[in-house]
GROMACS .gro file of C-alpha atoms in nm:
model
  306
    1UNK     CA    1  10.317   4.505  -7.989
    2UNK     CA    2   9.973   4.432  -7.845
    3UNK     CA    3   9.716   4.580  -8.079
    4UNK     CA    4   9.430   4.599  -7.829
    5UNK     CA    5   9.643   4.763  -7.562
    6UNK     CA    6   9.756   5.023  -7.814
    7UNK     CA    7   9.408   5.094  -7.947
    8UNK     CA    8   9.243   5.103  -7.606
    9UNK     CA    9   9.443   5.412  -7.515
   10UNK     CA   10   9.255   5.592  -7.793
   11UNK     CA   11   8.926   5.401  -7.759
   12UNK     CA   12   8.833   5.373  -7.391
   13UNK     CA   13   8.495   5.210  -7.470
   14UNK     CA   14   8.681   4.900  -7.591
   15UNK     CA   15   8.777   4.823  -7.233
   16UNK     CA   16   8.422   4.718  -7.143
   17UNK     CA   17   8.449   4.419  -7.381
   18UNK     CA   18   8.640   4.097  -7.340
   19UNK     CA   19   8.960   4.090  -7.542
   20UNK     CA   20   8.804   3.843  -7.790
   21UNK     CA   21   8.490   4.055  -7.835
   22UNK     CA   22   8.690   4.376  -7.874
   23UNK     CA   23   8.914   4.212  -8.133
   24UNK     CA   24   8.617   4.074  -8.326
   25UNK     CA   25   8.455   4.418  -8.316
   26UNK     CA   26   8.770   4.562  -8.472
   27UNK     CA   27   8.765   4.295  -8.741
   28UNK     CA   28   8.415   4.415  -8.844
   29UNK     CA   29   8.573   4.755  -8.904
   30UNK     CA   30   8.889   4.661  -9.092
   31UNK     CA   31   8.790   4.350  -9.289
   32UNK     CA   32   8.515   4.282  -9.540
   33UNK     CA   33   8.246   4.027  -9.443
   34UNK     CA   34   8.290   3.667  -9.538
   35UNK     CA   35   8.665   3.697  -9.598
   36UNK     CA   36   8.786   3.338  -9.567
   37UNK     CA   37   9.150   3.441  -9.520
   38UNK     CA   38   9.046   3.640  -9.214
   39UNK     CA   39   8.818   3.360  -9.097
   40UNK     CA   40   9.091   3.100  -9.126
   41UNK     CA   41   9.341   3.322  -8.945
   42UNK     CA   42   9.102   3.390  -8.658
   43UNK     CA   43   9.023   3.017  -8.634
   44UNK     CA   44   9.394   2.935  -8.619
   45UNK     CA   45   9.517   3.208  -8.384
   46UNK     CA   46   9.215   3.362  -8.215
   47UNK     CA   47   9.075   3.705  -8.293
   48UNK     CA   48   9.321   3.904  -8.079
   49UNK     CA   49   9.642   3.734  -8.194
   50UNK     CA   50   9.518   3.748  -8.556
   51UNK     CA   51   9.500   4.128  -8.516
   52UNK     CA   52   9.854   4.141  -8.382
   53UNK     CA   53   9.987   3.932  -8.670
   54UNK     CA   54   9.808   4.129  -8.943
   55UNK     CA   55   9.849   4.482  -8.811
   56UNK     CA   56  10.198   4.458  -8.656
   57UNK     CA   57  10.352   4.137  -8.787
   58UNK     CA   58  10.568   4.093  -9.094
   59UNK     CA   59  10.570   3.722  -9.170
   60UNK     CA   60  10.311   3.462  -9.254
   61UNK     CA   61  10.113   3.260  -9.001
   62UNK     CA   62   9.935   2.927  -8.989
   63UNK     CA   63  10.049   2.856  -9.342
   64UNK     CA   64   9.858   3.157  -9.476
   65UNK     CA   65   9.994   3.423  -9.712
   66UNK     CA   66   9.903   3.741  -9.526
   67UNK     CA   67  10.042   4.003  -9.764
   68UNK     CA   68   9.711   4.063  -9.941
   69UNK     CA   69   9.517   4.059  -9.614
   70UNK     CA   70   9.752   4.319  -9.466
   71UNK     CA   71   9.716   4.538  -9.774
   72UNK     CA   72   9.336   4.527  -9.738
   73UNK     CA   73   9.310   4.582  -9.364
   74UNK     CA   74   9.588   4.812  -9.255
   75UNK     CA   75   9.455   5.125  -9.431
   76UNK     CA   76   9.131   5.090  -9.231
   77UNK     CA   77   9.300   5.021  -8.898
   78UNK     CA   78   9.374   5.374  -8.780
   79UNK     CA   79   9.294   5.442  -8.414
   80UNK     CA   80   9.067   5.727  -8.524
   81UNK     CA   81   8.865   5.505  -8.755
   82UNK     CA   82   8.823   5.235  -8.489
   83UNK     CA   83   8.741   5.490  -8.219
   84UNK     CA   84   8.472   5.651  -8.435
   85UNK     CA   85   8.305   5.316  -8.506
   86UNK     CA   86   8.299   5.206  -8.141
   87UNK     CA   87   8.181   5.550  -8.027
   88UNK     CA   88   7.897   5.544  -8.282
   89UNK     CA   89   7.794   5.197  -8.164
   90UNK     CA   90   7.795   5.316  -7.805
   91UNK     CA   91   7.583   5.619  -7.893
   92UNK     CA   92   7.353   5.405  -8.101
   93UNK     CA   93   7.287   5.161  -7.813
   94UNK     CA   94   7.408   4.862  -8.012
   95UNK     CA   95   7.522   4.538  -7.855
   96UNK     CA   96   7.820   4.342  -7.984
   97UNK     CA   97   7.738   3.974  -8.023
   98UNK     CA   98   8.016   3.718  -8.076
   99UNK     CA   99   8.032   3.338  -8.098
  100UNK     CA  100   8.087   3.330  -7.721
  101UNK     CA  101   7.756   3.509  -7.658
  102UNK     CA  102   7.453   3.293  -7.562
  103UNK     CA  103   7.243   3.461  -7.832
  104UNK     CA  104   7.485   3.393  -8.119
  105UNK     CA  105   7.291   3.221  -8.402
  106UNK     CA  106   7.413   2.863  -8.400
  107UNK     CA  107   7.348   2.832  -8.771
  108UNK     CA  108   7.641   3.064  -8.844
  109UNK     CA  109   7.872   2.776  -8.754
  110UNK     CA  110   7.769   2.609  -9.081
  111UNK     CA  111   7.937   2.892  -9.274
  112UNK     CA  112   8.280   2.772  -9.163
  113UNK     CA  113   8.559   3.023  -9.232
  114UNK     CA  114   8.305   3.257  -9.394
  115UNK     CA  115   8.111   3.301  -9.069
  116UNK     CA  116   8.075   3.659  -8.943
  117UNK     CA  117   8.339   3.780  -8.700
  118UNK     CA  118   8.070   3.940  -8.482
  119UNK     CA  119   7.730   4.108  -8.505
  120UNK     CA  120   7.623   4.458  -8.410
  121UNK     CA  121   7.264   4.439  -8.287
  122UNK     CA  122   6.990   4.678  -8.187
  123UNK     CA  123   6.694   4.525  -8.007
  124UNK     CA  124   6.617   4.194  -7.840
  125UNK     CA  125   6.925   3.984  -7.903
  126UNK     CA  126   6.770   3.665  -7.766
  127UNK     CA  127   6.550   3.621  -8.073
  128UNK     CA  128   6.859   3.580  -8.289
  129UNK     CA  129   6.889   3.230  -8.144
  130UNK     CA  130   6.520   3.141  -8.152
  131UNK     CA  131   6.476   2.780  -8.268
  132UNK     CA  132   6.189   2.879  -8.500
  133UNK     CA  133   6.365   3.144  -8.707
  134UNK     CA  134   6.229   3.134  -9.064
  135UNK     CA  135   6.342   3.352  -9.352
  136UNK     CA  136   6.080   3.503  -9.580
  137UNK     CA  137   6.236   3.678  -9.879
  138UNK     CA  138   6.165   3.778 -10.236
  139UNK     CA  139   6.159   4.038 -10.507
  140UNK     CA  140   6.207   4.410 -10.451
  141UNK     CA  141   5.974   4.485 -10.741
  142UNK     CA  142   5.696   4.272 -10.596
  143UNK     CA  143   5.347   4.249 -10.737
  144UNK     CA  144   5.020   4.270 -10.550
  145UNK     CA  145   5.006   3.890 -10.567
  146UNK     CA  146   5.354   3.855 -10.416
  147UNK     CA  147   5.279   4.094 -10.132
  148UNK     CA  148   4.949   3.918 -10.061
  149UNK     CA  149   5.099   3.570 -10.033
  150UNK     CA  150   5.389   3.709  -9.831
  151UNK     CA  151   5.146   3.866  -9.585
  152UNK     CA  152   4.936   3.549  -9.557
  153UNK     CA  153   5.232   3.313  -9.512
  154UNK     CA  154   5.411   3.543  -9.269
  155UNK     CA  155   5.100   3.590  -9.053
  156UNK     CA  156   5.048   3.213  -9.048
  157UNK     CA  157   5.407   3.147  -8.947
  158UNK     CA  158   5.384   3.407  -8.668
  159UNK     CA  159   5.069   3.239  -8.538
  160UNK     CA  160   5.273   2.919  -8.513
  161UNK     CA  161   5.543   3.090  -8.307
  162UNK     CA  162   5.798   3.159  -8.580
  163UNK     CA  163   6.034   3.458  -8.578
  164UNK     CA  164   6.054   3.608  -8.927
  165UNK     CA  165   6.396   3.688  -9.076
  166UNK     CA  166   6.441   3.908  -9.382
  167UNK     CA  167   6.661   4.175  -9.533
  168UNK     CA  168   6.450   4.492  -9.499
  169UNK     CA  169   6.450   4.565  -9.873
  170UNK     CA  170   6.156   4.714 -10.055
  171UNK     CA  171   5.895   4.470 -10.184
  172UNK     CA  172   5.866   4.123 -10.032
  173UNK     CA  173   6.118   4.179  -9.752
  174UNK     CA  174   5.944   4.488  -9.626
  175UNK     CA  175   5.605   4.318  -9.644
  176UNK     CA  176   5.737   4.020  -9.444
  177UNK     CA  177   5.860   4.251  -9.169
  178UNK     CA  178   5.539   4.458  -9.165
  179UNK     CA  179   5.317   4.149  -9.164
  180UNK     CA  180   5.511   4.000  -8.873
  181UNK     CA  181   5.472   4.321  -8.672
  182UNK     CA  182   5.104   4.358  -8.763
  183UNK     CA  183   5.043   4.000  -8.650
  184UNK     CA  184   5.198   4.067  -8.311
  185UNK     CA  185   5.507   3.868  -8.397
  186UNK     CA  186   5.878   3.936  -8.386
  187UNK     CA  187   6.111   3.984  -8.677
  188UNK     CA  188   6.485   4.020  -8.743
  189UNK     CA  189   6.631   4.240  -9.017
  190UNK     CA  190   6.986   4.170  -9.136
  191UNK     CA  191   7.143   4.474  -9.302
  192UNK     CA  192   7.438   4.514  -9.540
  193UNK     CA  193   7.571   4.834  -9.381
  194UNK     CA  194   7.626   4.993  -9.044
  195UNK     CA  195   7.330   5.029  -8.808
  196UNK     CA  196   7.369   5.407  -8.813
  197UNK     CA  197   7.286   5.404  -9.184
  198UNK     CA  198   6.956   5.221  -9.218
  199UNK     CA  199   6.906   5.111  -9.577
  200UNK     CA  200   6.689   5.160  -9.765
  201UNK     CA  201   6.630   5.503  -9.615
  202UNK     CA  202   6.260   5.471  -9.694
  203UNK     CA  203   6.245   5.191  -9.435
  204UNK     CA  204   6.399   5.394  -9.155
  205UNK     CA  205   6.070   5.403  -8.962
  206UNK     CA  206   6.009   5.031  -9.024
  207UNK     CA  207   6.359   4.936  -8.901
  208UNK     CA  208   6.310   5.153  -8.593
  209UNK     CA  209   5.990   4.961  -8.517
  210UNK     CA  210   6.164   4.628  -8.574
  211UNK     CA  211   6.434   4.720  -8.322
  212UNK     CA  212   6.170   4.799  -8.060
  213UNK     CA  213   6.027   4.446  -8.046
  214UNK     CA  214   6.266   4.238  -8.256
  215UNK     CA  215   6.623   4.297  -8.371
  216UNK     CA  216   6.816   4.476  -8.643
  217UNK     CA  217   7.161   4.324  -8.699
  218UNK     CA  218   7.467   4.371  -8.915
  219UNK     CA  219   7.815   4.223  -8.939
  220UNK     CA  220   7.930   4.562  -9.075
  221UNK     CA  221   8.053   4.818  -8.824
  222UNK     CA  222   7.898   5.157  -8.766
  223UNK     CA  223   7.995   5.422  -9.018
  224UNK     CA  224   8.008   5.188  -9.319
  225UNK     CA  225   7.767   5.194  -9.613
  226UNK     CA  226   7.617   4.896  -9.794
  227UNK     CA  227   7.776   4.785 -10.123
  228UNK     CA  228   7.680   4.525 -10.381
  229UNK     CA  229   7.935   4.283 -10.237
  230UNK     CA  230   7.809   4.340  -9.885
  231UNK     CA  231   7.451   4.269  -9.993
  232UNK     CA  232   7.562   3.937 -10.141
  233UNK     CA  233   7.750   3.853  -9.822
  234UNK     CA  234   7.454   3.963  -9.607
  235UNK     CA  235   7.242   3.704  -9.788
  236UNK     CA  236   7.445   3.417  -9.641
  237UNK     CA  237   7.359   3.542  -9.291
  238UNK     CA  238   6.986   3.530  -9.364
  239UNK     CA  239   7.018   3.176  -9.500
  240UNK     CA  240   7.234   3.053  -9.212
  241UNK     CA  241   7.041   3.220  -8.931
  242UNK     CA  242   6.711   3.066  -9.044
  243UNK     CA  243   6.599   2.708  -9.002
  244UNK     CA  244   6.440   2.732  -9.347
  245UNK     CA  245   6.390   2.989  -9.624
  246UNK     CA  246   6.068   3.071  -9.811
  247UNK     CA  247   6.086   3.267 -10.137
  248UNK     CA  248   5.738   3.405 -10.198
  249UNK     CA  249   5.803   3.586 -10.529
  250UNK     CA  250   6.119   3.633 -10.732
  251UNK     CA  251   6.230   3.719 -11.082
  252UNK     CA  252   6.459   3.491 -11.279
  253UNK     CA  253   6.774   3.672 -11.152
  254UNK     CA  254   6.638   3.802 -10.824
  255UNK     CA  255   6.882   3.854 -10.537
  256UNK     CA  256   6.662   3.632 -10.325
  257UNK     CA  257   6.780   3.337 -10.535
  258UNK     CA  258   7.125   3.411 -10.396
  259UNK     CA  259   6.984   3.364 -10.046
  260UNK     CA  260   6.826   3.035 -10.156
  261UNK     CA  261   7.158   2.922 -10.305
  262UNK     CA  262   7.334   2.990  -9.975
  263UNK     CA  263   7.062   2.793  -9.796
  264UNK     CA  264   7.101   2.496 -10.032
  265UNK     CA  265   7.479   2.506  -9.984
  266UNK     CA  266   7.448   2.461  -9.607
  267UNK     CA  267   7.168   2.203  -9.634
  268UNK     CA  268   6.879   2.425  -9.526
  269UNK     CA  269   6.534   2.351  -9.667
  270UNK     CA  270   6.403   2.605  -9.919
  271UNK     CA  271   6.042   2.661 -10.019
  272UNK     CA  272   5.918   2.861 -10.317
  273UNK     CA  273   5.569   2.992 -10.388
  274UNK     CA  274   5.453   2.940 -10.747
  275UNK     CA  275   5.283   3.217 -10.940
  276UNK     CA  276   5.125   3.273 -11.281
  277UNK     CA  277   5.337   3.123 -11.560
  278UNK     CA  278   5.296   3.453 -11.744
  279UNK     CA  279   5.444   3.655 -11.459
  280UNK     CA  280   5.819   3.735 -11.481
  281UNK     CA  281   5.815   3.813 -11.108
  282UNK     CA  282   5.748   3.445 -11.035
  283UNK     CA  283   6.000   3.304 -11.282
  284UNK     CA  284   6.266   3.278 -11.012
  285UNK     CA  285   6.041   3.074 -10.785
  286UNK     CA  286   5.958   2.838 -11.069
  287UNK     CA  287   6.329   2.808 -11.141
  288UNK     CA  288   6.402   2.718 -10.778
  289UNK     CA  289   6.141   2.442 -10.790
  290UNK     CA  290   6.239   2.311 -11.132
  291UNK     CA  291   6.620   2.335 -11.124
  292UNK     CA  292   6.718   2.334 -10.756
  293UNK     CA  293   6.463   2.113 -10.588
  294UNK     CA  294   6.294   2.374 -10.372
  295UNK     CA  295   5.972   2.259 -10.207
  296UNK     CA  296   5.655   2.401 -10.357
  297UNK     CA  297   5.484   2.612 -10.088
  298UNK     CA  298   5.135   2.757 -10.113
  299UNK     CA  299   5.042   2.845  -9.754
  300UNK     CA  300   5.174   2.894  -9.403
  301UNK     CA  301   5.117   2.532  -9.305
  302UNK     CA  302   5.344   2.412  -9.586
  303UNK     CA  303   5.600   2.681  -9.505
  304UNK     CA  304   5.605   2.573  -9.140
  305UNK     CA  305   5.647   2.210  -9.245
  306UNK     CA  306   5.987   2.294  -9.397
   0.00000   0.00000   0.00000
């Protein structure tokens, strides 16, 4: 049975996509991000045939044990669920970007089998592939110092032509996006949930502004909420999409250290801004410099040099 042919009778909007793009869009609905079993299966068979094997097959394929993957994906694969997600994306004016698209971030290739299946994007998709994409990230509970250095470094990077990538969280992320916009620059926000559920809700207006001149992107389909796991998986997209990552302020166990770890894993340069030794909100930056070999960054010039 051909999965796409079956689903397209219930989801007419799928027909405007290539078969590979439509299949990848369905994978963003039925599979969790960063699932290496899914990634390996798609790499071996292609996105469309992988769907056929998982949703309608019974055996194994490409040497992979598919029983667990089928148990995870089949409950989400109803025609109604898929139709609702594609309809919401159509209503929300989102574009589906796949590895075949000219604006696909080349850095995602470094994630191997954990690369995203596709991206749902609102805004100017071409900036996703800008050669001067730089991630600026940090603590949610940022201090006045952290927000100040974030603003200064971001504005300096924008003046040098950089596109600013971040995760739209409160604190440093939000300041990085706002500073980029205020400086006349462009910025990309990667989210951990569907684009119809901007998170955090307090940044709804900010994300709307970002989509007007930059881009808001997610590997999660419309209709799905962020989870702790999806936030951790989202972090690898920020690290891979950027040429380098700058952590301007972070606590000892800040989530931004997870982004830095992903960046180190795929050989991306990481910079960290030092702070007062008495400040717990800078302990993570000091840890990155001391334990992981991050470059000490104090201004936009040093951040750009990464």
